[in-house]
Amino acid sequence: MAPDQKIVALVPAGDRSAGDPVAKVSGVTSKVLAPLAGTPMIIRVLNALQTTGRVDTVVLCGPDRDAVESCPPLQEVLNKDNVAWVPAERSLAGSVQAGLAGIDPGALVLITTADHALLDAGTLDYFLDRVVESHADVSVGLVDYALVRRAYPGVRRTVLKFSDGGYCGCNLYALNGSRAREIISLWQRTQAYRKRPWRMALGLLGFRALARYACGRLSLQQTRQAIMKATGVNVDFIDLPFPHAGIDIDTPEDLDLAKQILEQRH
């Protein structure tokens, strides 16, 4: 895979529940339309993808048609030849599957969510450079929780606790080729157990590795090896040095933090 290979970006943008609190406090019909410094967060994500110059086409999964029609900047983006829209599914995994259905199975697919409002070209380039180097079927972006905590004291994040440290997800994934889609299919099947996280983790790790993780004895590298053994898919974790990469907008508090971060940049 050449470093200048063009990439398909898949952006899930559906609302997972009615009455989203971020949408409510922002006075918009869909969370991804919530403005940051005057720009809807979904437009910020799409602008970041365009700025890299490495994304050839974009597939947007949601928001619904009413939300699109209420946002002229989004309508303008969707009028471009290299941007496609498909309806979002009820789950994130389902939306990813729906978007992948229209993408060449052999393509390199970058996945990021429309609420990743602080995403920028620098973060994307760093991640994609390492995706190219790794040759993995699936690449997953992570950021050290200690780095996030130092940058934003008091911030609340979901933390994956390994024996060698805690990490936050970055809503950045890359699927390289058809084998990568096997793990997405597994993810979609395990969504049936979303209220029983241990059942979801069991499908990805296997029993022995899950038991070690529960006891705090599984390292990040051992987790990678366990996933590959359980799924047959070559997975790589990419450690990002950008604390803002670990911030997505799930709550009004996240929205306030994102606004503060953007104000500090200017």
C-alpha positions as semicolon CSV with decimal commas, in nm:
position;residue;x (nm);y (nm);z (nm)
1;M;0,000;0,000;0,000
2;A;0,155;0,327;-0,111
3;P;0,160;0,622;0,132
4;D;-0,028;0,834;-0,123
5;Q;-0,303;0,575;-0,179
6;K;-0,646;0,734;-0,175
7;I;-0,879;0,635;0,106
8;V;-1,254;0,596;0,149
9;A;-1,379;0,765;0,466
10;L;-1,686;0,621;0,634
11;V;-1,856;0,855;0,882
12;P;-2,141;0,721;1,099
13;A;-2,363;1,021;1,180
14;G;-2,688;0,879;1,313
15;D;-2,847;0,953;1,649
16;R;-2,840;0,648;1,874
17;S;-3,135;0,761;2,084
18;A;-3,421;1,008;2,073
19;G;-3,391;1,327;2,276
20;D;-3,013;1,341;2,272
21;P;-2,901;1,588;2,545
22;V;-2,635;1,753;2,325
23;A;-2,893;1,816;2,053
24;K;-3,135;1,949;2,312
25;V;-2,899;2,205;2,469
26;S;-2,782;2,312;2,123
27;G;-3,133;2,359;1,983
28;V;-3,078;2,127;1,686
29;T;-3,260;1,819;1,561
30;S;-2,952;1,594;1,558
31;K;-2,646;1,589;1,784
32;V;-2,402;1,603;1,493
33;L;-2,547;1,941;1,392
34;A;-2,453;2,100;1,727
35;P;-2,239;2,408;1,653
36;L;-1,885;2,461;1,777
37;A;-1,747;2,810;1,715
38;G;-2,033;2,856;1,470
39;T;-1,968;2,538;1,271
40;P;-2,173;2,217;1,304
41;M;-1,953;1,940;1,443
42;I;-2,026;1,715;1,144
43;I;-1,892;1,985;0,911
44;R;-1,577;2,009;1,124
45;V;-1,519;1,637;1,078
46;L;-1,583;1,651;0,703
47;N;-1,351;1,954;0,669
48;A;-1,074;1,767;0,853
49;L;-1,110;1,471;0,615
50;Q;-1,090;1,702;0,316
51;T;-0,790;1,894;0,452
52;T;-0,569;1,585;0,460
53;G;-0,587;1,553;0,083
54;R;-0,569;1,175;0,127
55;V;-0,940;1,094;0,129
56;D;-1,081;1,019;-0,214
57;T;-1,446;0,964;-0,127
58;V;-1,668;1,000;0,181
59;V;-1,966;0,784;0,275
60;L;-2,188;0,949;0,533
61;C;-2,424;0,720;0,730
62;G;-2,694;0,961;0,850
63;P;-2,815;1,189;0,987
64;D;-3,175;1,151;0,872
65;R;-3,309;1,351;0,577
66;D;-3,491;1,604;0,796
67;A;-3,166;1,685;0,975
68;V;-2,981;1,719;0,645
69;E;-3,244;1,955;0,507
70;S;-3,218;2,172;0,818
71;C;-2,843;2,226;0,765
72;P;-2,750;2,412;0,442
73;P;-2,372;2,355;0,489
74;L;-2,434;1,980;0,504
75;Q;-2,656;1,992;0,197
76;E;-2,373;2,168;0,015
77;V;-2,127;1,895;0,112
78;L;-2,365;1,622;-0,001
79;N;-2,393;1,785;-0,343
80;K;-2,027;1,705;-0,409
81;D;-1,952;1,417;-0,644
82;N;-1,720;1,242;-0,398
83;V;-1,964;1,239;-0,103
84;A;-2,242;0,981;-0,069
85;W;-2,520;0,950;0,190
86;V;-2,686;0,633;0,320
87;P;-2,943;0,604;0,599
88;A;-2,806;0,529;0,944
89;E;-2,899;0,204;1,118
90;R;-3,009;0,174;1,481
91;S;-2,664;0,070;1,605
92;L;-2,319;0,202;1,528
93;A;-2,207;-0,139;1,402
94;G;-2,514;-0,156;1,179
95;S;-2,438;0,186;1,031
96;V;-2,081;0,080;0,959
97;Q;-2,208;-0,234;0,786
98;A;-2,455;-0,028;0,581
99;G;-2,181;0,208;0,470
100;L;-1,940;-0,073;0,385
101;A;-2,202;-0,238;0,161
102;G;-2,135;0,019;-0,112
103;I;-1,755;0,026;-0,078
104;D;-1,510;-0,194;-0,269
105;P;-1,413;-0,480;-0,032
106;G;-1,046;-0,429;-0,120
107;A;-1,043;-0,059;-0,032
108;L;-0,865;0,104;0,258
109;V;-1,147;0,244;0,470
110;L;-1,100;0,508;0,739
111;I;-1,383;0,517;0,993
112;T;-1,448;0,811;1,222
113;T;-1,766;0,937;1,383
114;A;-1,942;1,266;1,312
115;D;-1,921;1,367;1,679
116;H;-1,540;1,362;1,673
117;A;-1,557;1,740;1,664
118;L;-1,191;1,813;1,753
119;L;-1,056;1,594;1,474
120;D;-0,793;1,771;1,265
121;A;-0,567;1,700;0,970
122;G;-0,261;1,653;1,192
123;T;-0,425;1,376;1,390
124;L;-0,553;1,209;1,072
125;D;-0,214;1,224;0,900
126;Y;-0,037;1,078;1,204
127;F;-0,289;0,793;1,225
128;L;-0,290;0,721;0,851
129;D;0,090;0,722;0,828
130;R;0,101;0,446;1,088
131;V;-0,182;0,256;0,923
132;V;0,030;0,248;0,607
133;E;0,332;0,125;0,803
134;S;0,150;-0,147;0,997
135;H;-0,009;-0,342;0,706
136;A;-0,272;-0,464;0,957
137;D;-0,621;-0,568;0,853
138;V;-0,770;-0,348;1,125
139;S;-0,605;-0,048;1,293
140;V;-0,748;0,113;1,605
141;G;-0,649;0,455;1,737
142;L;-0,595;0,491;2,113
143;V;-0,460;0,765;2,338
144;D;-0,295;0,725;2,678
145;Y;-0,547;0,824;2,946
146;A;-0,271;0,985;3,154
147;L;-0,205;1,220;2,862
148;V;-0,575;1,310;2,839
149;R;-0,600;1,364;3,214
150;R;-0,295;1,594;3,222
151;A;-0,431;1,805;2,938
152;Y;-0,789;1,818;3,067
153;P;-0,799;1,765;3,446
154;G;-1,130;1,628;3,567
155;V;-1,246;1,509;3,227
156;R;-1,452;1,190;3,230
157;R;-1,367;0,929;2,969
158;T;-1,423;0,559;2,926
159;V;-1,088;0,398;3,004
160;L;-0,964;0,058;2,888
161;K;-0,744;-0,062;3,174
162;F;-0,451;-0,281;3,078
163;S;-0,165;-0,405;3,293
164;D;0,066;-0,150;3,129
165;G;-0,167;0,150;3,149
166;G;-0,508;0,291;3,066
167;Y;-0,618;0,403;2,720
168;C;-0,910;0,593;2,571
169;G;-1,061;0,523;2,232
170;C;-1,021;0,786;1,961
171;N;-1,304;0,696;1,722
172;L;-1,042;0,631;1,456
173;Y;-1,032;0,297;1,279
174;A;-0,892;0,171;0,951
175;L;-1,005;-0,139;0,760
176;N;-0,756;-0,262;0,503
177;G;-0,908;-0,515;0,264
178;S;-1,185;-0,772;0,280
179;R;-1,057;-0,969;0,583
180;A;-1,104;-0,662;0,801
181;R;-1,480;-0,681;0,752
182;E;-1,495;-1,009;0,939
183;I;-1,433;-0,829;1,268
184;I;-1,706;-0,575;1,188
185;S;-1,949;-0,861;1,131
186;L;-1,850;-1,004;1,468
187;W;-1,894;-0,662;1,628
188;Q;-2,244;-0,635;1,483
189;R;-2,339;-0,979;1,614
190;T;-2,213;-0,897;1,963
191;Q;-2,428;-0,582;1,972
192;A;-2,706;-0,813;2,092
193;Y;-2,508;-0,833;2,417
194;R;-2,451;-0,457;2,455
195;K;-2,611;-0,466;2,802
196;R;-2,374;-0,750;2,897
197;P;-2,030;-0,614;2,802
198;W;-1,851;-0,929;2,915
199;R;-2,035;-1,128;2,646
200;M;-1,923;-0,877;2,382
201;A;-1,563;-0,892;2,505
202;L;-1,571;-1,272;2,512
203;G;-1,630;-1,282;2,136
204;L;-1,329;-1,060;2,072
205;L;-1,083;-1,192;2,331
206;G;-1,173;-1,548;2,419
207;F;-1,228;-1,672;2,775
208;R;-0,869;-1,693;2,902
209;A;-0,771;-1,347;2,782
210;L;-1,095;-1,197;2,913
211;A;-1,028;-1,348;3,255
212;R;-0,677;-1,200;3,258
213;Y;-0,812;-0,860;3,154
214;A;-1,070;-0,871;3,434
215;C;-0,786;-0,935;3,681
216;G;-0,578;-0,647;3,543
217;R;-0,314;-0,885;3,406
218;L;-0,354;-0,833;3,032
219;S;-0,124;-0,589;2,851
220;L;-0,218;-0,394;2,541
221;Q;0,006;-0,615;2,327
222;Q;-0,140;-0,932;2,480
223;T;-0,489;-0,796;2,405
224;R;-0,389;-0,749;2,042
225;Q;-0,261;-1,105;2,023
226;A;-0,578;-1,241;2,189
227;I;-0,803;-1,061;1,940
228;M;-0,601;-1,196;1,647
229;K;-0,617;-1,549;1,789
230;A;-0,993;-1,529;1,851
231;T;-1,087;-1,366;1,520
232;G;-0,811;-1,455;1,274
233;V;-0,785;-1,086;1,184
234;N;-0,455;-0,897;1,205
235;V;-0,517;-0,603;1,442
236;D;-0,290;-0,315;1,537
237;F;-0,333;-0,051;1,806
238;I;-0,200;0,294;1,715
239;D;-0,101;0,512;2,011
240;L;-0,177;0,876;1,931
241;P;0,014;1,157;2,110
242;F;-0,277;1,403;2,090
243;P;-0,497;1,429;2,401
244;H;-0,778;1,597;2,208
245;A;-0,806;1,282;1,994
246;G;-0,970;1,115;2,294
247;I;-1,251;1,371;2,316
248;D;-1,578;1,308;2,137
249;I;-1,911;1,474;2,213
250;D;-2,138;1,246;2,412
251;T;-2,263;1,491;2,676
252;P;-2,323;1,866;2,719
253;E;-2,010;1,866;2,938
254;D;-1,809;1,727;2,646
255;L;-1,951;2,003;2,429
256;D;-1,843;2,270;2,678
257;L;-1,494;2,119;2,696
258;A;-1,463;2,113;2,317
259;K;-1,563;2,480;2,305
260;Q;-1,294;2,565;2,562
261;I;-1,029;2,373;2,367
262;L;-1,119;2,551;2,044
263;E;-1,111;2,890;2,219
264;Q;-0,759;2,815;2,347
265;R;-0,641;2,739;1,994
266;H;-0,732;3,089;1,875
